[in-house]
Amino acid sequence: MSSSAPSPRYPAPPFAEQAQPWPGLQSKMDPRPDCGETSYRGNGRLAGRRALITGGDSGIGRAVAIAFAREGADVAINYLHPEQGDADEVVELIRAAGRVAVAVPGDLRSEQFCAKLVEDAAEGLGGLDIVVNCAGRQHYCDDIVELSTEEFDWTLKTNLYALFWLIKAAVPRLAPGSAIITTTSRNAYDPNKILIDYALTKAGIANMTRGLGKQLLPRGIRVNSVAPGPFWTPLQVSGAQPQSVVEEFGAEVAYRRPGQPVEIAPVYVTLASAESSYVTGQVWGITGGDGEPG
């Protein structure tokens, strides 16, 4: 029996060579990531809630948007303009679940846009109860001497500054019982040598989550984070990894394959729901059996 036997229906490497320009489209991947489009079944765990999800067009953010909608939440998603095709599919899936869908394209590297995103999401949904940060920038570089200030700034603005701006804009709108969920990475704890800037931001997100969990608890706002290991998303095929790594992506963990976004979405649902009323400042690792935390 192979070590991937617990979930044999999901694809394992080797994968086909499939480089895409940033930010990458899920619709062009082979195989396409499974975000629960046909499999996720909700149970009303987020009935009546209103959620903003960054990076909601594809990958983990897409899976979270689908799961939230099928659990009864109205959902606003943010994405970049080139990802409009993938985003349109998510909007249709949210509406097919009988929920309100709000689409707000734009670049999170702008503080002004982050404030407008929160405002547009709250207006479109009639309020805001949940903020989920899934959008991220990851681009490998073998040598720090070759890592430009422009690339470094791009990663920090997308991954750290945007999170600060979004939370700062959202907190005044969040009532007691609300939840903020960030997305860190196993790289926060075991940094890949070719992902120096990305790993730095993910460590910062984990640290920020723990601090805000303490700071915002008196307001009744819980703050938690999810730390994925290798997950099959457009991030990987659009410069996050060399093609040689993409072809064997996920082979190094105990499952011998990458996770599919549908496999991590239930963790976000749990952290967003009232079932996690005693959980804040925590980082939940979903790493395929390897790495920290988890």
PDB file of C-alpha atoms in Angstrom:
ATOM      1  CA  MET A   1       0.000   0.000   0.000  1.00  0.00           C
ATOM      2  CA  SER A   2       1.393   3.425  -0.964  1.00  0.00           C
ATOM      3  CA  SER A   3       1.907   6.123   1.653  1.00  0.00           C
ATOM      4  CA  SER A   4      -0.717   8.281  -0.103  1.00  0.00           C
ATOM      5  CA  ALA A   5      -3.406   5.644   0.458  1.00  0.00           C
ATOM      6  CA  PRO A   6      -5.548   7.756   2.860  1.00  0.00           C
ATOM      7  CA  SER A   7      -6.701   9.953  -0.056  1.00  0.00           C
ATOM      8  CA  PRO A   8      -6.027   8.073  -3.300  1.00  0.00           C
ATOM      9  CA  ARG A   9      -8.496  10.157  -5.303  1.00  0.00           C
ATOM     10  CA  TYR A  10      -6.186  13.171  -5.265  1.00  0.00           C
ATOM     11  CA  PRO A  11      -3.347  13.521  -7.818  1.00  0.00           C
ATOM     12  CA  ALA A  12       0.280  12.931  -6.912  1.00  0.00           C
ATOM     13  CA  PRO A  13       3.475  13.913  -8.724  1.00  0.00           C
ATOM     14  CA  PRO A  14       4.976  13.871 -11.228  1.00  0.00           C
ATOM     15  CA  PHE A  15       3.040  16.809 -12.687  1.00  0.00           C
ATOM     16  CA  ALA A  16       3.348  18.228 -16.180  1.00  0.00           C
ATOM     17  CA  GLU A  17       5.561  21.248 -16.823  1.00  0.00           C
ATOM     18  CA  GLN A  18       3.187  24.238 -16.810  1.00  0.00           C
ATOM     19  CA  ALA A  19       4.741  27.605 -16.172  1.00  0.00           C
ATOM     20  CA  GLN A  20       2.338  30.550 -16.155  1.00  0.00           C
ATOM     21  CA  PRO A  21       2.932  34.291 -15.875  1.00  0.00           C
ATOM     22  CA  TRP A  22       2.080  35.869 -12.508  1.00  0.00           C
ATOM     23  CA  PRO A  23      -0.515  35.703 -10.966  1.00  0.00           C
ATOM     24  CA  GLY A  24      -1.563  32.461 -12.698  1.00  0.00           C
ATOM     25  CA  LEU A  25      -4.982  31.029 -13.451  1.00  0.00           C
ATOM     26  CA  GLN A  26      -6.499  27.947 -11.890  1.00  0.00           C
ATOM     27  CA  SER A  27      -8.451  27.286 -15.081  1.00  0.00           C
ATOM     28  CA  LYS A  28      -5.185  26.646 -16.962  1.00  0.00           C
ATOM     29  CA  MET A  29      -3.629  24.212 -14.474  1.00  0.00           C
ATOM     30  CA  ASP A  30      -3.176  20.490 -15.119  1.00  0.00           C
ATOM     31  CA  PRO A  31      -4.696  18.996 -13.093  1.00  0.00           C
ATOM     32  CA  ARG A  32      -7.038  21.747 -11.929  1.00  0.00           C
ATOM     33  CA  PRO A  33      -7.005  22.204  -8.152  1.00  0.00           C
ATOM     34  CA  ASP A  34      -9.973  20.693  -6.343  1.00  0.00           C
ATOM     35  CA  CYS A  35     -11.581  23.518  -4.389  1.00  0.00           C
ATOM     36  CA  GLY A  36     -14.717  21.605  -3.468  1.00  0.00           C
ATOM     37  CA  GLU A  37     -16.738  22.782  -6.463  1.00  0.00           C
ATOM     38  CA  THR A  38     -18.555  19.438  -6.675  1.00  0.00           C
ATOM     39  CA  SER A  39     -17.777  17.863  -3.316  1.00  0.00           C
ATOM     40  CA  TYR A  40     -18.114  20.331  -0.430  1.00  0.00           C
ATOM     41  CA  ARG A  41     -21.375  19.988   1.484  1.00  0.00           C
ATOM     42  CA  GLY A  42     -22.339  22.616   4.045  1.00  0.00           C
ATOM     43  CA  ASN A  43     -24.189  22.250   7.347  1.00  0.00           C
ATOM     44  CA  GLY A  44     -25.188  25.820   8.196  1.00  0.00           C
ATOM     45  CA  ARG A  45     -22.164  26.435  10.402  1.00  0.00           C
ATOM     46  CA  LEU A  46     -21.833  30.054   9.189  1.00  0.00           C
ATOM     47  CA  ALA A  47     -25.493  30.865   8.619  1.00  0.00           C
ATOM     48  CA  GLY A  48     -26.111  34.593   8.344  1.00  0.00           C
ATOM     49  CA  ARG A  49     -22.439  35.549   8.515  1.00  0.00           C
ATOM     50  CA  ARG A  50     -20.710  37.974   6.133  1.00  0.00           C
ATOM     51  CA  ALA A  51     -17.144  37.296   5.045  1.00  0.00           C
ATOM     52  CA  LEU A  52     -14.413  39.068   3.091  1.00  0.00           C
ATOM     53  CA  ILE A  53     -11.818  36.741   1.541  1.00  0.00           C
ATOM     54  CA  THR A  54      -8.695  38.011  -0.216  1.00  0.00           C
ATOM     55  CA  GLY A  55      -7.330  35.784  -2.964  1.00  0.00           C
ATOM     56  CA  GLY A  56     -10.813  34.317  -3.305  1.00  0.00           C
ATOM     57  CA  ASP A  57     -10.614  33.556  -7.015  1.00  0.00           C
ATOM     58  CA  SER A  58      -8.416  30.452  -6.862  1.00  0.00           C
ATOM     59  CA  GLY A  59      -6.578  27.980  -4.687  1.00  0.00           C
ATOM     60  CA  ILE A  60      -7.137  28.061  -0.935  1.00  0.00           C
ATOM     61  CA  GLY A  61      -9.110  31.333  -1.025  1.00  0.00           C
ATOM     62  CA  ARG A  62     -11.473  29.891  -3.628  1.00  0.00           C
ATOM     63  CA  ALA A  63     -12.035  26.755  -1.553  1.00  0.00           C
ATOM     64  CA  VAL A  64     -12.743  28.891   1.518  1.00  0.00           C
ATOM     65  CA  ALA A  65     -15.215  31.052  -0.421  1.00  0.00           C
ATOM     66  CA  ILE A  66     -17.095  27.994  -1.677  1.00  0.00           C
ATOM     67  CA  ALA A  67     -17.149  26.388   1.764  1.00  0.00           C
ATOM     68  CA  PHE A  68     -18.287  29.572   3.507  1.00  0.00           C
ATOM     69  CA  ALA A  69     -21.126  30.079   1.030  1.00  0.00           C
ATOM     70  CA  ARG A  70     -22.315  26.502   1.409  1.00  0.00           C
ATOM     71  CA  GLU A  71     -22.164  26.924   5.186  1.00  0.00           C
ATOM     72  CA  GLY A  72     -24.585  29.845   4.868  1.00  0.00           C
ATOM     73  CA  ALA A  73     -22.332  32.932   4.657  1.00  0.00           C
ATOM     74  CA  ASP A  74     -22.529  35.798   2.197  1.00  0.00           C
ATOM     75  CA  VAL A  75     -19.089  36.306   0.652  1.00  0.00           C
ATOM     76  CA  ALA A  76     -17.019  39.125  -0.860  1.00  0.00           C
ATOM     77  CA  ILE A  77     -13.857  38.125  -2.718  1.00  0.00           C
ATOM     78  CA  ASN A  78     -10.825  40.144  -3.743  1.00  0.00           C
ATOM     79  CA  TYR A  79      -8.457  39.250  -6.588  1.00  0.00           C
ATOM     80  CA  LEU A  80      -6.277  40.831  -9.260  1.00  0.00           C
ATOM     81  CA  HIS A  81      -7.808  41.982 -12.545  1.00  0.00           C
ATOM     82  CA  PRO A  82      -6.041  39.287 -14.670  1.00  0.00           C
ATOM     83  CA  GLU A  83      -7.798  36.660 -12.512  1.00  0.00           C
ATOM     84  CA  GLN A  84     -11.290  37.811 -13.527  1.00  0.00           C
ATOM     85  CA  GLY A  85     -12.137  34.541 -15.299  1.00  0.00           C
ATOM     86  CA  ASP A  86     -11.450  32.444 -12.213  1.00  0.00           C
ATOM     87  CA  ALA A  87     -13.267  34.991 -10.027  1.00  0.00           C
ATOM     88  CA  ASP A  88     -16.389  34.849 -12.218  1.00  0.00           C
ATOM     89  CA  GLU A  89     -16.601  31.105 -11.583  1.00  0.00           C
ATOM     90  CA  VAL A  90     -16.442  31.644  -7.814  1.00  0.00           C
ATOM     91  CA  VAL A  91     -19.150  34.311  -7.920  1.00  0.00           C
ATOM     92  CA  GLU A  92     -21.409  31.874  -9.782  1.00  0.00           C
ATOM     93  CA  LEU A  93     -20.727  29.140  -7.210  1.00  0.00           C
ATOM     94  CA  ILE A  94     -21.509  31.473  -4.291  1.00  0.00           C
ATOM     95  CA  ARG A  95     -24.773  32.535  -5.883  1.00  0.00           C
ATOM     96  CA  ALA A  96     -25.647  28.942  -6.736  1.00  0.00           C
ATOM     97  CA  ALA A  97     -25.451  28.267  -2.982  1.00  0.00           C
ATOM     98  CA  GLY A  98     -28.135  30.919  -2.508  1.00  0.00           C
ATOM     99  CA  ARG A  99     -25.798  33.486  -0.994  1.00  0.00           C
ATOM    100  CA  VAL A 100     -24.834  37.075  -1.825  1.00  0.00           C
ATOM    101  CA  ALA A 101     -21.572  37.403  -3.771  1.00  0.00           C
ATOM    102  CA  VAL A 102     -19.526  40.614  -4.015  1.00  0.00           C
ATOM    103  CA  ALA A 103     -16.473  40.829  -6.286  1.00  0.00           C
ATOM    104  CA  VAL A 104     -13.882  43.560  -5.657  1.00  0.00           C
ATOM    105  CA  PRO A 105     -10.812  43.339  -7.924  1.00  0.00           C
ATOM    106  CA  GLY A 106      -7.723  45.345  -7.080  1.00  0.00           C
ATOM    107  CA  ASP A 107      -4.115  45.365  -5.882  1.00  0.00           C
ATOM    108  CA  LEU A 108      -3.616  44.996  -2.129  1.00  0.00           C
ATOM    109  CA  ARG A 109      -0.309  46.880  -2.249  1.00  0.00           C
ATOM    110  CA  SER A 110      -2.293  50.121  -1.996  1.00  0.00           C
ATOM    111  CA  GLU A 111      -3.431  51.270   1.448  1.00  0.00           C
ATOM    112  CA  GLN A 112      -6.183  53.304  -0.193  1.00  0.00           C
ATOM    113  CA  PHE A 113      -7.464  50.263  -2.058  1.00  0.00           C
ATOM    114  CA  CYS A 114      -7.394  48.080   1.084  1.00  0.00           C
ATOM    115  CA  ALA A 115      -9.604  50.607   2.888  1.00  0.00           C
ATOM    116  CA  LYS A 116     -11.966  50.732  -0.111  1.00  0.00           C
ATOM    117  CA  LEU A 117     -12.055  46.933  -0.295  1.00  0.00           C
ATOM    118  CA  VAL A 118     -13.272  46.681   3.290  1.00  0.00           C
ATOM    119  CA  GLU A 119     -15.794  49.458   2.696  1.00  0.00           C
ATOM    120  CA  ASP A 120     -17.137  47.903  -0.526  1.00  0.00           C
ATOM    121  CA  ALA A 121     -17.357  44.452   1.037  1.00  0.00           C
ATOM    122  CA  ALA A 122     -19.247  45.742   4.079  1.00  0.00           C
ATOM    123  CA  GLU A 123     -21.629  47.783   1.937  1.00  0.00           C
ATOM    124  CA  GLY A 124     -22.259  44.939  -0.493  1.00  0.00           C
ATOM    125  CA  LEU A 125     -22.838  42.380   2.248  1.00  0.00           C
ATOM    126  CA  GLY A 126     -24.673  44.635   4.692  1.00  0.00           C
ATOM    127  CA  GLY A 127     -21.925  44.336   7.273  1.00  0.00           C
ATOM    128  CA  LEU A 128     -18.847  42.276   8.060  1.00  0.00           C
ATOM    129  CA  ASP A 129     -18.277  39.423  10.523  1.00  0.00           C
ATOM    130  CA  ILE A 130     -15.300  37.501   9.113  1.00  0.00           C
ATOM    131  CA  VAL A 131     -12.084  38.611   7.402  1.00  0.00           C
ATOM    132  CA  VAL A 132      -9.918  35.941   5.774  1.00  0.00           C
ATOM    133  CA  ASN A 133      -6.491  36.739   4.349  1.00  0.00           C
ATOM    134  CA  CYS A 134      -5.523  34.206   1.657  1.00  0.00           C
ATOM    135  CA  ALA A 135      -3.878  36.423  -0.972  1.00  0.00           C
ATOM    136  CA  GLY A 136      -0.115  36.174  -1.079  1.00  0.00           C
ATOM    137  CA  ARG A 137       2.954  36.832  -3.173  1.00  0.00           C
ATOM    138  CA  GLN A 138       5.612  34.098  -3.488  1.00  0.00           C
ATOM    139  CA  HIS A 139       8.443  34.188  -6.021  1.00  0.00           C
ATOM    140  CA  TYR A 140      11.609  32.183  -5.623  1.00  0.00           C
ATOM    141  CA  CYS A 141      15.128  33.594  -5.828  1.00  0.00           C
ATOM    142  CA  ASP A 142      18.232  31.406  -5.495  1.00  0.00           C
ATOM    143  CA  ASP A 143      20.600  34.123  -4.287  1.00  0.00           C
ATOM    144  CA  ILE A 144      19.884  37.128  -2.055  1.00  0.00           C
ATOM    145  CA  VAL A 145      22.344  39.131  -4.154  1.00  0.00           C
ATOM    146  CA  GLU A 146      19.885  38.748  -7.043  1.00  0.00           C
ATOM    147  CA  LEU A 147      16.776  39.595  -4.978  1.00  0.00           C
ATOM    148  CA  SER A 148      15.853  43.121  -6.037  1.00  0.00           C
ATOM    149  CA  THR A 149      14.444  45.753  -3.736  1.00  0.00           C
ATOM    150  CA  GLU A 150      11.421  45.929  -6.056  1.00  0.00           C
ATOM    151  CA  GLU A 151      10.694  42.208  -5.629  1.00  0.00           C
ATOM    152  CA  PHE A 152      11.319  42.369  -1.872  1.00  0.00           C
ATOM    153  CA  ASP A 153       8.975  45.341  -1.557  1.00  0.00           C
ATOM    154  CA  TRP A 154       6.331  43.613  -3.701  1.00  0.00           C
ATOM    155  CA  THR A 155       6.304  40.587  -1.394  1.00  0.00           C
ATOM    156  CA  LEU A 156       6.215  42.597   1.830  1.00  0.00           C
ATOM    157  CA  LYS A 157       3.524  44.968   0.575  1.00  0.00           C
ATOM    158  CA  THR A 158       1.294  42.099  -0.589  1.00  0.00           C
ATOM    159  CA  ASN A 159       1.784  39.797   2.376  1.00  0.00           C
ATOM    160  CA  LEU A 160       2.373  42.051   5.396  1.00  0.00           C
ATOM    161  CA  TYR A 161       1.435  45.662   4.700  1.00  0.00           C
ATOM    162  CA  ALA A 162      -1.879  44.671   3.110  1.00  0.00           C
ATOM    163  CA  LEU A 163      -2.770  42.528   6.099  1.00  0.00           C
ATOM    164  CA  PHE A 164      -2.074  45.466   8.443  1.00  0.00           C
ATOM    165  CA  TRP A 165      -4.135  47.842   6.292  1.00  0.00           C
ATOM    166  CA  LEU A 166      -7.064  45.424   5.933  1.00  0.00           C
ATOM    167  CA  ILE A 167      -7.269  44.597   9.622  1.00  0.00           C
ATOM    168  CA  LYS A 168      -6.941  48.270  10.595  1.00  0.00           C
ATOM    169  CA  ALA A 169      -9.853  49.131   8.279  1.00  0.00           C
ATOM    170  CA  ALA A 170     -11.966  46.138   9.297  1.00  0.00           C
ATOM    171  CA  VAL A 171     -11.720  46.194  13.099  1.00  0.00           C
ATOM    172  CA  PRO A 172     -14.055  49.195  13.603  1.00  0.00           C
ATOM    173  CA  ARG A 173     -16.704  47.310  11.609  1.00  0.00           C
ATOM    174  CA  LEU A 174     -16.367  43.981  13.435  1.00  0.00           C
ATOM    175  CA  ALA A 175     -18.789  43.310  16.283  1.00  0.00           C
ATOM    176  CA  PRO A 176     -18.120  40.946  19.211  1.00  0.00           C
ATOM    177  CA  GLY A 177     -18.195  37.386  17.921  1.00  0.00           C
ATOM    178  CA  SER A 178     -16.338  38.276  14.725  1.00  0.00           C
ATOM    179  CA  ALA A 179     -13.281  36.420  13.448  1.00  0.00           C
ATOM    180  CA  ILE A 180     -10.104  37.260  11.559  1.00  0.00           C
ATOM    181  CA  ILE A 181      -8.197  34.404   9.920  1.00  0.00           C
ATOM    182  CA  THR A 182      -4.748  34.908   8.435  1.00  0.00           C
ATOM    183  CA  THR A 183      -2.724  32.525   6.302  1.00  0.00           C
ATOM    184  CA  THR A 184       0.883  31.863   7.255  1.00  0.00           C
ATOM    185  CA  SER A 185       2.968  28.870   6.076  1.00  0.00           C
ATOM    186  CA  ARG A 186       5.260  26.068   7.153  1.00  0.00           C
ATOM    187  CA  ASN A 187       7.943  28.445   5.823  1.00  0.00           C
ATOM    188  CA  ALA A 188       7.388  30.601   8.904  1.00  0.00           C
ATOM    189  CA  TYR A 189       8.923  27.775  10.948  1.00  0.00           C
ATOM    190  CA  ASP A 190      11.202  26.045   8.428  1.00  0.00           C
ATOM    191  CA  PRO A 191      12.126  28.644   5.785  1.00  0.00           C
ATOM    192  CA  ASN A 192      13.021  27.484   2.296  1.00  0.00           C
ATOM    193  CA  LYS A 193      16.403  28.911   1.281  1.00  0.00           C
ATOM    194  CA  ILE A 194      15.016  30.191  -2.042  1.00  0.00           C
ATOM    195  CA  LEU A 195      12.007  31.917  -0.432  1.00  0.00           C
ATOM    196  CA  ILE A 196      13.744  34.353   1.919  1.00  0.00           C
ATOM    197  CA  ASP A 197      11.347  37.287   1.491  1.00  0.00           C
ATOM    198  CA  TYR A 198       8.225  35.093   1.435  1.00  0.00           C
ATOM    199  CA  ALA A 199       9.252  33.135   4.551  1.00  0.00           C
ATOM    200  CA  LEU A 200      10.014  36.404   6.345  1.00  0.00           C
ATOM    201  CA  THR A 201       6.471  37.659   5.713  1.00  0.00           C
ATOM    202  CA  LYS A 202       4.904  34.381   6.796  1.00  0.00           C
ATOM    203  CA  ALA A 203       6.826  34.462  10.084  1.00  0.00           C
ATOM    204  CA  GLY A 204       5.577  38.027  10.527  1.00  0.00           C
ATOM    205  CA  ILE A 205       1.989  36.958   9.882  1.00  0.00           C
ATOM    206  CA  ALA A 206       2.229  34.203  12.502  1.00  0.00           C
ATOM    207  CA  ASN A 207       3.670  36.653  15.029  1.00  0.00           C
ATOM    208  CA  MET A 208       1.078  39.323  14.202  1.00  0.00           C
ATOM    209  CA  THR A 209      -1.710  36.771  14.607  1.00  0.00           C
ATOM    210  CA  ARG A 210      -0.588  35.855  18.118  1.00  0.00           C
ATOM    211  CA  GLY A 211      -0.249  39.491  19.174  1.00  0.00           C
ATOM    212  CA  LEU A 212      -3.586  40.579  17.707  1.00  0.00           C
ATOM    213  CA  GLY A 213      -5.271  37.567  19.250  1.00  0.00           C
ATOM    214  CA  LYS A 214      -4.422  39.061  22.643  1.00  0.00           C
ATOM    215  CA  GLN A 215      -5.110  42.675  21.682  1.00  0.00           C
ATOM    216  CA  LEU A 216      -8.505  42.154  20.048  1.00  0.00           C
ATOM    217  CA  LEU A 217      -9.979  39.556  22.405  1.00  0.00           C
ATOM    218  CA  PRO A 218     -11.427  42.241  24.761  1.00  0.00           C
ATOM    219  CA  ARG A 219     -13.408  43.479  21.741  1.00  0.00           C
ATOM    220  CA  GLY A 220     -14.760  39.980  21.201  1.00  0.00           C
ATOM    221  CA  ILE A 221     -12.780  39.503  17.979  1.00  0.00           C
ATOM    222  CA  ARG A 222     -10.888  36.236  17.597  1.00  0.00           C
ATOM    223  CA  VAL A 223      -7.703  36.152  15.466  1.00  0.00           C
ATOM    224  CA  ASN A 224      -6.221  32.873  14.272  1.00  0.00           C
ATOM    225  CA  SER A 225      -4.043  31.604  11.449  1.00  0.00           C
ATOM    226  CA  VAL A 226      -3.693  28.572   9.190  1.00  0.00           C
ATOM    227  CA  ALA A 227      -0.220  27.363   8.171  1.00  0.00           C
ATOM    228  CA  PRO A 228      -0.389  25.275   4.987  1.00  0.00           C
ATOM    229  CA  GLY A 229       2.302  22.957   3.766  1.00  0.00           C
ATOM    230  CA  PRO A 230       2.421  22.157   0.028  1.00  0.00           C
ATOM    231  CA  PHE A 231      -0.958  22.873  -1.604  1.00  0.00           C
ATOM    232  CA  TRP A 232      -1.712  22.667  -5.312  1.00  0.00           C
ATOM    233  CA  THR A 233      -2.601  26.246  -6.337  1.00  0.00           C
ATOM    234  CA  PRO A 234      -1.771  28.717  -9.140  1.00  0.00           C
ATOM    235  CA  LEU A 235       0.851  30.232  -6.843  1.00  0.00           C
ATOM    236  CA  GLN A 236       3.111  27.255  -7.515  1.00  0.00           C
ATOM    237  CA  VAL A 237       3.054  27.411 -11.308  1.00  0.00           C
ATOM    238  CA  SER A 238       3.498  31.197 -11.620  1.00  0.00           C
ATOM    239  CA  GLY A 239       6.985  31.654 -10.210  1.00  0.00           C
ATOM    240  CA  ALA A 240       6.691  30.467  -6.635  1.00  0.00           C
ATOM    241  CA  GLN A 241       8.890  27.459  -7.388  1.00  0.00           C
ATOM    242  CA  PRO A 242      11.281  26.355 -10.137  1.00  0.00           C
ATOM    243  CA  GLN A 243       9.599  24.064 -12.678  1.00  0.00           C
ATOM    244  CA  SER A 244      11.709  21.149 -11.442  1.00  0.00           C
ATOM    245  CA  VAL A 245      10.075  21.562  -8.017  1.00  0.00           C
ATOM    246  CA  VAL A 246       6.588  21.985  -9.487  1.00  0.00           C
ATOM    247  CA  GLU A 247       6.899  18.671 -11.323  1.00  0.00           C
ATOM    248  CA  GLU A 248       7.576  16.863  -8.016  1.00  0.00           C
ATOM    249  CA  PHE A 249       5.568  19.209  -5.825  1.00  0.00           C
ATOM    250  CA  GLY A 250       4.472  17.648  -2.538  1.00  0.00           C
ATOM    251  CA  ALA A 251       6.525  14.486  -2.957  1.00  0.00           C
ATOM    252  CA  GLU A 252       8.623  15.325   0.107  1.00  0.00           C
ATOM    253  CA  VAL A 253       5.831  15.146   2.711  1.00  0.00           C
ATOM    254  CA  ALA A 254       4.391  12.022   4.323  1.00  0.00           C
ATOM    255  CA  TYR A 255       1.420  11.910   1.932  1.00  0.00           C
ATOM    256  CA  ARG A 256       3.797  12.017  -1.066  1.00  0.00           C
ATOM    257  CA  ARG A 257       1.520  14.563  -2.765  1.00  0.00           C
ATOM    258  CA  PRO A 258       0.366  18.151  -2.353  1.00  0.00           C
ATOM    259  CA  GLY A 259      -2.846  18.917  -0.538  1.00  0.00           C
ATOM    260  CA  GLN A 260      -5.871  20.042  -2.509  1.00  0.00           C
ATOM    261  CA  PRO A 261      -7.533  23.310  -1.406  1.00  0.00           C
ATOM    262  CA  VAL A 262     -10.762  21.482  -0.493  1.00  0.00           C
ATOM    263  CA  GLU A 263      -8.777  19.587   2.156  1.00  0.00           C
ATOM    264  CA  ILE A 264      -7.865  22.754   4.079  1.00  0.00           C
ATOM    265  CA  ALA A 265     -11.096  24.760   3.720  1.00  0.00           C
ATOM    266  CA  PRO A 266     -12.794  23.011   6.694  1.00  0.00           C
ATOM    267  CA  VAL A 267     -10.114  24.415   9.012  1.00  0.00           C
ATOM    268  CA  TYR A 268     -11.046  27.962   7.997  1.00  0.00           C
ATOM    269  CA  VAL A 269     -14.730  27.119   8.509  1.00  0.00           C
ATOM    270  CA  THR A 270     -14.020  25.846  12.009  1.00  0.00           C
ATOM    271  CA  LEU A 271     -11.960  28.898  12.959  1.00  0.00           C
ATOM    272  CA  ALA A 272     -14.648  31.232  11.578  1.00  0.00           C
ATOM    273  CA  SER A 273     -17.526  29.525  13.354  1.00  0.00           C
ATOM    274  CA  ALA A 274     -18.790  29.992  16.904  1.00  0.00           C
ATOM    275  CA  GLU A 275     -17.575  26.446  17.592  1.00  0.00           C
ATOM    276  CA  SER A 276     -14.118  27.993  18.063  1.00  0.00           C
ATOM    277  CA  SER A 277     -15.272  30.509  20.665  1.00  0.00           C
ATOM    278  CA  TYR A 278     -12.339  29.565  22.959  1.00  0.00           C
ATOM    279  CA  VAL A 279      -9.691  29.732  20.208  1.00  0.00           C
ATOM    280  CA  THR A 280      -7.612  32.834  19.519  1.00  0.00           C
ATOM    281  CA  GLY A 281      -3.966  33.617  18.778  1.00  0.00           C
ATOM    282  CA  GLN A 282      -3.487  30.094  17.435  1.00  0.00           C
ATOM    283  CA  VAL A 283      -1.690  28.801  14.331  1.00  0.00           C
ATOM    284  CA  TRP A 284      -3.115  25.574  12.919  1.00  0.00           C
ATOM    285  CA  GLY A 285      -0.692  23.645  10.733  1.00  0.00           C
ATOM    286  CA  ILE A 286      -1.952  21.570   7.780  1.00  0.00           C
ATOM    287  CA  THR A 287       1.319  20.281   6.413  1.00  0.00           C
ATOM    288  CA  GLY A 288       0.710  16.814   4.999  1.00  0.00           C
ATOM    289  CA  GLY A 289       2.268  15.134   8.020  1.00  0.00           C
ATOM    290  CA  ASP A 290       5.585  16.999   7.900  1.00  0.00           C
ATOM    291  CA  GLY A 291       6.872  20.285   9.255  1.00  0.00           C
ATOM    292  CA  GLU A 292       5.790  22.744  11.896  1.00  0.00           C
ATOM    293  CA  PRO A 293       3.314  23.544  13.249  1.00  0.00           C
ATOM    294  CA  GLY A 294       1.270  20.387  13.196  1.00  0.00           C
TER     295      GLY A 294
END
